[in-house]
């Protein structure tokens, strides 16, 4: 479980996060949504330790990350898997080497054992027979799947995804969404996803946190989202006619 | 950001670079890859330029020493001194600053803007140590060989030019090469090469690692890194010459 309390972060005079508190439970896909510039990426980067908060705490199963010793921090880092928006695969390495990289750096497994694990996770993300390909030879969706494979190869307790669907066609986006949800459920990972893809929100959002101007403006499930009267959420989520109609239909059916 | 801040940030970067590698096997593989990328792939250009510049130095010297009282062996002597003292270590290092420096900045800068460096940090890897230390060691290890080869080919190019043009006798040239040979001058050239190799690996790494923005920023950083590496090589050359030769 990840607990965030009163998180503040700014850059110079610009205050980006203004006291966000939230709890993310294991085995659930937790979504952070909000407009561009609402602080989603800074929030996610603070969770994974790329930004140091100015105020507030982030605890991982009761362990506060800013109080870690060097060894504890190293250990915690290995419990984290991260899928970056642009996949962030190492260009010069093959798919196999990319996925094997954390194993080479942090385990004492033999080459065969590492290869077995790599093949297992690549199989899990439905990417067989791509071991020797370079990232540039893969489609956007395949690159995302390699990134997910690399993120889960160390059996993480926490999985973070920054806009996992950006740049993907709707069908591939659903495949990626479902894959993340299945992995979350299967391995009981605490997953936090940063997105503004409303299809993802409706499809896999077990808990949704809506950010506005660096503050938490709303939180709930995707069902709650249909029922909410929160103006900020309604104007953001139901800005398209399609989602407006979906909401109207949902409300009619549940009356 | 002013110059003092850049200098401070550069030394802070170095303090993170010089740590014990997390995995020696992975580090060794990275080191060998850098030897290939930064060293072996520069062999061709260094060999080509050294041979022809050596030839030009010998021809220019021969054409300007047309006094019959000056022995022809002086052409070989002057060419040897110019090549060992300045051409091979300094001129070749400036060429390497252009070729290798822009490669280092653009490769690390691209890793920065495509979040590959963030990915390393999230995994718990000291990205500076992982990316920059193999480059420094590869350059410091390989460039003395590269520059020594440049010296040999420069002197050989001078001999070839003289023999082919008929401006001086090959035996006179060889006599001039052997004249007043001081091993200290080789030591001086190698010391300069080591310092320049360090600058060629670290200054472009600094520009690439701290780049902000997208592809245009990476391109701009590459240009800046070549300019600054060249400036620092020239300044270091002046001080090293004063310290070691005066």
Coordinates of C-alpha atoms in Angstrom, one line a residue:
Chain A
X1 CA 0.0 0.0 0.0
X2 CA 1.2 3.5 -0.8
X3 CA 0.1 6.4 1.4
X4 CA 0.7 9.9 0.4
X5 CA 0.2 12.7 3.0
X6 CA 0.1 16.4 2.3
X7 CA 2.6 16.3 -0.6
X8 CA 4.0 19.6 -1.7
X9 CA 6.5 20.2 -4.5
X10 CA 7.5 23.3 -6.4
X11 CA 10.1 24.5 -8.8
X12 CA 11.4 27.9 -7.9
X13 CA 8.4 30.1 -7.4
X14 CA 6.0 27.7 -9.2
X15 CA 4.1 25.5 -6.7
X16 CA 3.1 22.4 -8.6
X17 CA 1.8 20.1 -5.9
X18 CA -0.2 21.8 -3.1
X19 CA -0.8 19.3 -0.4
X20 CA -2.0 16.1 -2.0
X21 CA -3.0 13.1 0.1
X22 CA -4.1 9.7 -1.3
X23 CA -3.9 6.0 -0.6
X24 CA -3.2 3.4 -3.2
X25 CA -4.1 -0.3 -2.4
X26 CA -2.4 -3.4 -3.6
X27 CA -4.0 -5.5 -6.4
X28 CA -5.8 -2.4 -7.7
X29 CA -5.2 -0.2 -10.7
X30 CA -5.1 3.3 -9.3
X31 CA -5.5 6.1 -11.8
X32 CA -4.3 9.7 -11.6
X33 CA -6.2 11.9 -14.0
X34 CA -6.3 15.6 -14.6
X35 CA -5.7 18.2 -17.3
X36 CA -2.3 18.9 -18.7
X37 CA -0.4 21.0 -16.2
X38 CA -2.4 19.7 -13.2
X39 CA 0.7 18.1 -11.6
X40 CA 0.2 14.5 -12.6
X41 CA 3.7 13.8 -13.9
X42 CA 5.3 15.7 -11.0
X43 CA 3.2 13.7 -8.6
X44 CA 4.2 10.4 -10.2
X45 CA 7.8 11.4 -10.3
X46 CA 7.6 12.2 -6.7
X47 CA 6.2 8.8 -5.9
X48 CA 9.1 7.0 -7.7
X49 CA 11.7 9.3 -6.0
X50 CA 12.8 11.3 -9.1
X51 CA 11.6 14.4 -7.3
X52 CA 12.1 15.1 -3.6
X53 CA 9.0 16.5 -1.9
X54 CA 9.3 19.9 -0.2
X55 CA 6.8 18.8 2.4
X56 CA 4.7 15.8 3.2
X57 CA 5.4 12.0 3.2
X58 CA 5.1 9.1 0.9
X59 CA 5.1 5.7 2.6
X60 CA 5.4 2.3 1.0
X61 CA 3.9 -0.3 3.3
X62 CA 4.7 1.9 6.3
X63 CA 8.2 2.8 5.1
X64 CA 8.7 6.5 4.4
X65 CA 10.9 6.9 1.4
X66 CA 12.6 10.1 2.4
X67 CA 13.9 8.4 5.6
X68 CA 15.5 5.4 3.8
X69 CA 19.2 4.7 4.4
X70 CA 21.2 4.1 1.2
X71 CA 20.8 0.3 1.4
X72 CA 17.0 0.6 2.1
X73 CA 16.7 3.0 -0.8
X74 CA 18.5 0.5 -3.1
X75 CA 16.2 -2.3 -1.8
X76 CA 13.1 -0.1 -2.4
X77 CA 14.2 0.8 -5.9
X78 CA 14.2 -2.9 -6.8
X79 CA 10.6 -3.1 -5.6
X80 CA 9.5 -0.5 -8.1
X81 CA 8.7 -1.1 -11.8
X82 CA 8.1 1.9 -14.0
X83 CA 6.7 2.2 -17.5
X84 CA 7.6 5.5 -19.0
X85 CA 5.5 7.5 -21.4
X86 CA 7.9 7.0 -24.3
X87 CA 8.8 3.4 -23.1
X88 CA 12.4 4.6 -22.3
X89 CA 13.9 1.4 -23.7
X90 CA 17.7 1.4 -24.2
X91 CA 18.1 2.1 -27.9
X92 CA 21.4 0.2 -28.4
X93 CA 20.2 -3.0 -26.6
X94 CA 18.0 -5.8 -27.9
X95 CA 14.6 -6.5 -26.4
X96 CA 16.2 -9.4 -24.5
X97 CA 19.0 -7.2 -23.1
X98 CA 16.6 -4.5 -22.2
X99 CA 14.5 -6.8 -20.1
X100 CA 17.5 -8.7 -18.7
X101 CA 19.3 -5.5 -17.6
X102 CA 17.8 -5.2 -14.1
X103 CA 18.5 -8.9 -13.5
X104 CA 22.1 -8.4 -14.6
X105 CA 22.5 -5.4 -12.3
X106 CA 20.8 -6.7 -9.2
X107 CA 20.7 -10.5 -9.1
X108 CA 23.2 -13.3 -9.0
X109 CA 21.3 -15.5 -11.3
X110 CA 23.1 -17.5 -14.0
X111 CA 22.8 -16.5 -17.6
X112 CA 20.4 -19.4 -18.2
X113 CA 18.2 -18.5 -15.2
X114 CA 18.1 -14.9 -16.4
X115 CA 17.1 -15.9 -19.9
X116 CA 14.4 -18.2 -18.5
X117 CA 12.9 -15.3 -16.5
X118 CA 13.2 -12.9 -19.5
X119 CA 11.4 -15.4 -21.7
X120 CA 8.7 -15.9 -19.1
X121 CA 7.9 -12.1 -18.8
X122 CA 8.1 -11.6 -22.6
X123 CA 5.7 -14.5 -22.9
X124 CA 3.5 -12.9 -20.3
X125 CA 3.2 -9.7 -22.3
X126 CA 2.6 -11.7 -25.5
X127 CA 5.9 -10.9 -27.1
X128 CA 7.5 -14.2 -28.2
X129 CA 10.1 -14.3 -30.9
X130 CA 11.2 -10.7 -30.5
X131 CA 14.2 -11.3 -28.2
X132 CA 16.8 -10.2 -30.7
X133 CA 15.0 -7.2 -32.1
X134 CA 16.1 -3.7 -31.4
X135 CA 13.5 -1.2 -30.0
X136 CA 13.6 0.8 -33.2
X137 CA 12.3 -2.4 -35.0
X138 CA 9.2 -2.6 -32.9
X139 CA 5.8 -0.8 -33.1
X140 CA 4.7 1.6 -30.4
X141 CA 2.5 -1.0 -28.8
X142 CA 5.2 -3.6 -28.8
X143 CA 7.7 -1.1 -27.2
X144 CA 5.2 -0.5 -24.5
X145 CA 4.9 -4.3 -23.9
X146 CA 8.7 -4.6 -23.7
X147 CA 8.7 -1.7 -21.2
X148 CA 6.0 -3.5 -19.1
X149 CA 8.1 -6.7 -19.3
X150 CA 11.2 -4.8 -18.1
X151 CA 9.1 -3.2 -15.3
X152 CA 7.9 -6.6 -14.0
X153 CA 11.0 -8.7 -14.5
X154 CA 12.2 -8.1 -10.9
X155 CA 8.7 -9.0 -9.4
X156 CA 8.0 -5.5 -8.3
X157 CA 5.6 -4.7 -5.4
X158 CA 4.7 -1.3 -7.0
X159 CA 4.2 -0.6 -10.6
X160 CA 4.0 3.0 -12.0
X161 CA 2.9 3.9 -15.5
X162 CA 3.1 7.3 -17.1
X163 CA 0.6 7.7 -19.9
X164 CA 0.9 4.0 -21.0
X165 CA -1.5 4.6 -23.9
X166 CA -0.1 7.8 -25.4
X167 CA 0.5 7.5 -29.1
X168 CA -1.3 4.1 -29.4
X169 CA -4.3 3.3 -31.5
X170 CA -7.5 2.5 -29.5
X171 CA -7.3 -1.2 -30.0
X172 CA -3.6 -1.4 -28.9
X173 CA -4.4 0.9 -26.0
X174 CA -7.1 -1.5 -24.7
X175 CA -4.6 -4.4 -25.0
X176 CA -2.1 -2.5 -22.9
X177 CA -4.7 -1.5 -20.4
X178 CA -5.9 -5.0 -20.0
X179 CA -2.4 -6.3 -19.7
X180 CA -1.6 -3.9 -16.9
X181 CA -4.8 -4.8 -15.1
X182 CA -4.2 -8.5 -15.4
X183 CA -0.6 -8.2 -14.1
X184 CA -1.8 -6.0 -11.2
X185 CA -4.4 -8.5 -10.2
X186 CA -2.3 -11.6 -10.8
X187 CA 0.8 -10.5 -8.8
X188 CA -1.1 -8.3 -6.3
X189 CA 1.0 -5.2 -7.3
X190 CA 0.1 -1.7 -6.2
X191 CA -0.3 0.0 -9.6
X192 CA -0.5 3.7 -10.1
X193 CA -1.2 4.9 -13.6
X194 CA -1.0 8.5 -14.8
X195 CA -3.4 9.1 -17.8
X196 CA -5.8 11.3 -19.5
X197 CA -7.2 8.6 -21.7
X198 CA -10.9 8.4 -20.7
X199 CA -11.2 4.9 -22.2
X200 CA -8.6 3.7 -19.7
X201 CA -10.4 5.5 -16.9
X202 CA -13.7 3.7 -17.7
X203 CA -12.1 0.4 -18.5
X204 CA -9.6 -0.2 -15.7
X205 CA -10.0 2.5 -13.1
X206 CA -10.6 0.8 -9.8
X207 CA -9.6 3.9 -8.0
X208 CA -9.4 7.3 -9.6
X209 CA -7.7 10.4 -8.2
X210 CA -8.5 13.6 -10.0
X211 CA -6.0 16.4 -9.8
X212 CA -6.6 20.0 -10.5
X213 CA -4.1 22.9 -10.1
X214 CA -1.8 20.7 -7.9
X215 CA -4.6 19.6 -5.5
X216 CA -6.7 16.5 -5.2
X217 CA -10.1 17.7 -6.5
X218 CA -11.9 14.3 -6.3
X219 CA -11.4 10.6 -5.8
X220 CA -13.6 7.5 -6.3
X221 CA -14.2 4.6 -8.6
X222 CA -15.3 4.6 -12.3
X223 CA -18.9 4.0 -11.1
X224 CA -18.7 7.0 -8.8
X225 CA -17.4 9.1 -11.7
X226 CA -20.7 8.6 -13.6
X227 CA -22.7 9.7 -10.5
X228 CA -20.5 12.6 -9.3
X229 CA -21.7 16.2 -9.5
X230 CA -18.2 17.5 -9.0
X231 CA -18.0 20.3 -11.5
X232 CA -14.3 19.9 -12.2
X233 CA -14.6 16.2 -12.9
X234 CA -17.8 16.6 -15.0
X235 CA -16.2 19.4 -17.2
X236 CA -13.0 17.4 -17.7
X237 CA -14.3 13.8 -18.1
X238 CA -17.5 14.6 -20.0
X239 CA -16.2 17.3 -22.3
X240 CA -16.7 15.0 -25.2
X241 CA -20.2 14.3 -26.5
X242 CA -19.5 10.5 -26.6
X243 CA -18.8 10.4 -22.8
X244 CA -21.7 12.7 -22.1
X245 CA -24.0 10.2 -23.9
X246 CA -22.4 7.3 -22.1
X247 CA -23.0 9.0 -18.8
X248 CA -26.6 9.8 -19.6
X249 CA -27.2 6.2 -20.6
X250 CA -25.6 4.9 -17.4
X251 CA -27.6 7.2 -15.2
X252 CA -30.9 6.3 -17.1
X253 CA -30.1 2.6 -16.5
X254 CA -29.3 2.9 -12.9
X255 CA -32.3 5.1 -11.9
Chain B
X1 CA 23.4 29.9 -15.3
X2 CA 26.8 31.5 -14.9
X3 CA 30.2 29.9 -15.5
X4 CA 30.9 29.3 -11.8
X5 CA 27.7 27.4 -11.5
X6 CA 28.6 25.2 -14.5
X7 CA 32.1 24.5 -13.1
X8 CA 30.6 23.6 -9.7
X9 CA 28.0 21.3 -11.3
X10 CA 30.7 19.7 -13.5
X11 CA 32.8 18.8 -10.4
X12 CA 29.6 17.6 -8.6
X13 CA 29.0 15.4 -11.6
X14 CA 32.5 14.0 -11.4
X15 CA 32.0 13.2 -7.7
X16 CA 29.1 11.0 -8.7
X17 CA 31.0 9.5 -11.7
X18 CA 33.9 8.2 -9.6
X19 CA 32.2 5.6 -7.6
X20 CA 32.7 1.8 -7.5
X21 CA 30.7 0.3 -10.4
X22 CA 27.6 -1.7 -9.2
X23 CA 28.4 -4.7 -11.3
X24 CA 31.9 -5.3 -12.6
X25 CA 30.8 -7.6 -15.4
X26 CA 28.3 -5.1 -16.8
X27 CA 30.9 -2.3 -16.3
X28 CA 33.5 -4.3 -18.2
X29 CA 31.1 -4.8 -21.1
X30 CA 30.3 -1.1 -21.2
X31 CA 34.0 -0.3 -21.1
X32 CA 34.8 -2.5 -24.1
X33 CA 31.9 -1.0 -26.0
X34 CA 33.2 2.5 -25.3
X35 CA 36.7 1.4 -26.4
X36 CA 35.2 0.4 -29.7
X37 CA 32.9 3.5 -30.1
X38 CA 35.3 6.2 -28.8
X39 CA 38.6 4.6 -29.8
X40 CA 38.6 2.0 -32.6
X41 CA 36.0 3.9 -34.6
X42 CA 38.3 6.9 -34.6
X43 CA 41.3 5.0 -35.9
X44 CA 40.5 5.7 -39.5
X45 CA 40.2 9.5 -39.3
X46 CA 43.3 9.8 -37.1
X47 CA 45.4 7.7 -39.4
X48 CA 44.3 9.5 -42.5
X49 CA 44.7 13.0 -41.1
X50 CA 48.0 12.2 -39.3
X51 CA 49.6 10.8 -42.5
X52 CA 48.7 13.8 -44.7
X53 CA 49.3 16.5 -42.1
X54 CA 52.7 14.9 -41.5
X55 CA 53.4 15.1 -45.2
X56 CA 52.3 18.8 -45.3
X57 CA 54.5 19.7 -42.3
X58 CA 57.6 18.1 -43.9
X59 CA 56.9 19.8 -47.3
X60 CA 56.3 23.2 -45.8
X61 CA 59.5 22.8 -43.7
X62 CA 61.6 21.7 -46.7
X63 CA 60.2 24.6 -48.8
X64 CA 61.1 27.2 -46.2
X65 CA 64.5 25.8 -45.4
X66 CA 66.1 26.5 -48.8
X67 CA 69.4 28.0 -47.4
X68 CA 72.2 25.7 -48.6
X69 CA 74.0 26.2 -45.2
X70 CA 71.1 24.5 -43.3
X71 CA 71.4 20.7 -43.4
X72 CA 68.6 18.9 -45.0
X73 CA 68.3 16.6 -41.9
X74 CA 66.7 19.6 -40.2
X75 CA 63.5 18.9 -42.1
X76 CA 63.1 15.5 -40.3
X77 CA 64.1 17.0 -37.0
X78 CA 61.6 19.9 -37.3
X79 CA 58.8 17.6 -38.5
X80 CA 59.4 15.1 -35.7
X81 CA 59.3 17.9 -33.1
X82 CA 56.2 19.5 -34.5
X83 CA 54.4 16.2 -34.7
X84 CA 55.3 14.8 -31.3
X85 CA 55.0 18.1 -29.4
X86 CA 51.9 19.6 -30.9
X87 CA 50.3 18.0 -33.9
X88 CA 49.7 14.5 -32.6
X89 CA 48.5 15.3 -29.0
X90 CA 46.8 18.6 -29.5
X91 CA 45.6 18.7 -33.1
X92 CA 44.4 15.1 -33.0
X93 CA 42.6 15.7 -29.7
X94 CA 40.8 18.7 -31.2
X95 CA 39.7 16.4 -34.0
X96 CA 38.6 13.8 -31.5
X97 CA 36.7 16.5 -29.5
X98 CA 34.7 17.2 -32.6
X99 CA 34.1 13.6 -33.6
X100 CA 33.8 11.8 -30.2
X101 CA 32.5 14.9 -28.3
X102 CA 29.5 15.4 -30.4
X103 CA 28.8 11.6 -30.3
X104 CA 29.0 11.5 -26.5
X105 CA 26.7 14.6 -26.0
X106 CA 24.1 13.5 -28.5
X107 CA 24.0 9.9 -27.2
X108 CA 23.7 10.9 -23.5
X109 CA 21.5 13.8 -24.3
X110 CA 19.1 11.6 -26.3
X111 CA 19.0 9.2 -23.3
X112 CA 18.1 12.2 -21.1
X113 CA 15.2 13.5 -23.3
X114 CA 13.8 10.1 -23.9
X115 CA 13.8 9.3 -20.2
X116 CA 16.3 6.5 -20.5
X117 CA 18.4 8.1 -17.7
X118 CA 15.3 8.4 -15.5
X119 CA 14.7 4.7 -16.2
X120 CA 18.2 3.9 -14.9
X121 CA 17.7 6.1 -11.8
X122 CA 14.4 4.5 -11.0
X123 CA 16.0 1.1 -11.2
X124 CA 18.5 2.3 -8.5
X125 CA 21.5 2.6 -10.9
X126 CA 23.9 5.5 -10.5
X127 CA 23.4 6.7 -14.1
X128 CA 26.5 8.9 -14.1
X129 CA 28.7 6.1 -13.0
X130 CA 27.1 3.7 -15.4
X131 CA 27.3 6.0 -18.5
X132 CA 30.3 8.3 -18.0
X133 CA 32.9 6.3 -16.1
X134 CA 33.4 3.7 -18.9
X135 CA 33.8 6.6 -21.4
X136 CA 36.5 8.2 -19.3
X137 CA 38.4 5.0 -18.8
X138 CA 38.1 4.0 -22.4
X139 CA 39.4 7.4 -23.6
X140 CA 42.2 7.6 -21.0
X141 CA 43.2 4.0 -21.8
X142 CA 43.0 4.1 -25.6
X143 CA 43.9 7.6 -26.7
X144 CA 47.6 7.3 -25.8
X145 CA 47.7 4.4 -28.3
X146 CA 45.8 6.4 -30.9
X147 CA 48.0 9.5 -30.5
X148 CA 51.1 7.4 -30.6
X149 CA 49.9 5.9 -33.9
X150 CA 49.2 9.5 -35.1
X151 CA 52.8 10.4 -34.3
X152 CA 54.2 7.4 -36.2
X153 CA 52.0 8.0 -39.2
X154 CA 52.7 11.8 -39.2
X155 CA 56.4 11.2 -39.3
X156 CA 56.0 8.5 -41.9
X157 CA 53.8 10.8 -43.9
X158 CA 56.6 13.4 -43.9
X159 CA 59.1 10.9 -45.1
X160 CA 56.7 9.7 -47.9
X161 CA 56.0 13.3 -49.0
X162 CA 59.7 14.1 -49.2
X163 CA 60.6 11.0 -51.1
X164 CA 57.7 11.3 -53.6
X165 CA 58.3 15.0 -54.2
X166 CA 62.1 14.8 -54.3
X167 CA 62.4 17.8 -52.0
X168 CA 64.6 16.0 -49.6
X169 CA 66.4 12.7 -49.3
X170 CA 64.8 10.0 -47.3
X171 CA 68.0 9.2 -45.4
X172 CA 68.5 12.9 -44.4
X173 CA 65.0 12.8 -43.0
X174 CA 65.6 9.7 -41.0
X175 CA 68.8 11.2 -39.7
X176 CA 66.9 14.3 -38.6
X177 CA 64.3 12.1 -36.8
X178 CA 67.1 10.5 -34.8
X179 CA 68.8 13.8 -34.1
X180 CA 68.6 15.0 -30.4
X181 CA 66.0 12.5 -29.5
X182 CA 64.6 13.3 -26.0
X183 CA 62.3 10.6 -24.4
X184 CA 60.9 13.3 -22.1
X185 CA 59.1 14.9 -25.1
X186 CA 57.2 11.6 -25.6
X187 CA 56.3 11.7 -21.9
X188 CA 55.1 15.3 -22.3
X189 CA 53.0 14.3 -25.3
X190 CA 51.4 11.4 -23.4
X191 CA 50.7 13.5 -20.3
X192 CA 48.9 16.0 -22.5
X193 CA 47.0 13.2 -24.3
X194 CA 45.8 11.8 -20.9
X195 CA 44.5 15.3 -19.8
X196 CA 42.8 15.9 -23.2
X197 CA 41.3 12.4 -23.2
X198 CA 39.7 13.2 -19.8
X199 CA 38.3 16.5 -21.1
X200 CA 37.0 14.8 -24.3
X201 CA 35.1 12.2 -22.2
X202 CA 33.8 14.4 -19.4
X203 CA 32.9 17.8 -20.9
X204 CA 30.6 16.4 -23.6
X205 CA 29.1 14.0 -21.0
X206 CA 28.3 17.0 -18.8
X207 CA 26.6 18.8 -21.7
X208 CA 24.6 15.7 -22.6
X209 CA 23.6 14.6 -19.1
X210 CA 22.1 18.0 -18.1
X211 CA 20.4 18.8 -21.4
X212 CA 16.8 20.0 -21.1
X213 CA 14.2 20.0 -23.8
X214 CA 14.0 18.0 -27.0
X215 CA 16.0 17.2 -30.1
X216 CA 16.9 20.8 -30.8
X217 CA 18.3 21.2 -27.3
X218 CA 20.4 18.0 -27.9
X219 CA 21.8 19.4 -31.1
X220 CA 22.6 22.7 -29.5
X221 CA 24.3 20.9 -26.6
X222 CA 26.4 18.9 -29.0
X223 CA 27.7 22.1 -30.6
X224 CA 28.4 23.7 -27.3
X225 CA 30.2 20.7 -26.0
X226 CA 32.5 20.6 -29.0
X227 CA 33.2 24.3 -28.6
X228 CA 33.9 24.1 -24.9
X229 CA 36.0 20.9 -25.2
X230 CA 38.2 22.6 -27.8
X231 CA 38.5 25.8 -25.7
X232 CA 39.5 23.7 -22.6
X233 CA 42.0 21.6 -24.6
X234 CA 43.7 24.8 -25.9
X235 CA 43.8 26.3 -22.4
X236 CA 45.1 23.1 -20.9
X237 CA 47.7 22.8 -23.6
X238 CA 49.0 26.2 -22.8
X239 CA 49.3 25.5 -19.0
X240 CA 50.7 22.0 -19.5
X241 CA 53.3 23.3 -22.0
X242 CA 54.4 26.0 -19.5
X243 CA 54.5 23.5 -16.6
X244 CA 56.3 20.7 -18.4
X245 CA 58.6 22.5 -20.8
X246 CA 59.7 25.7 -19.2

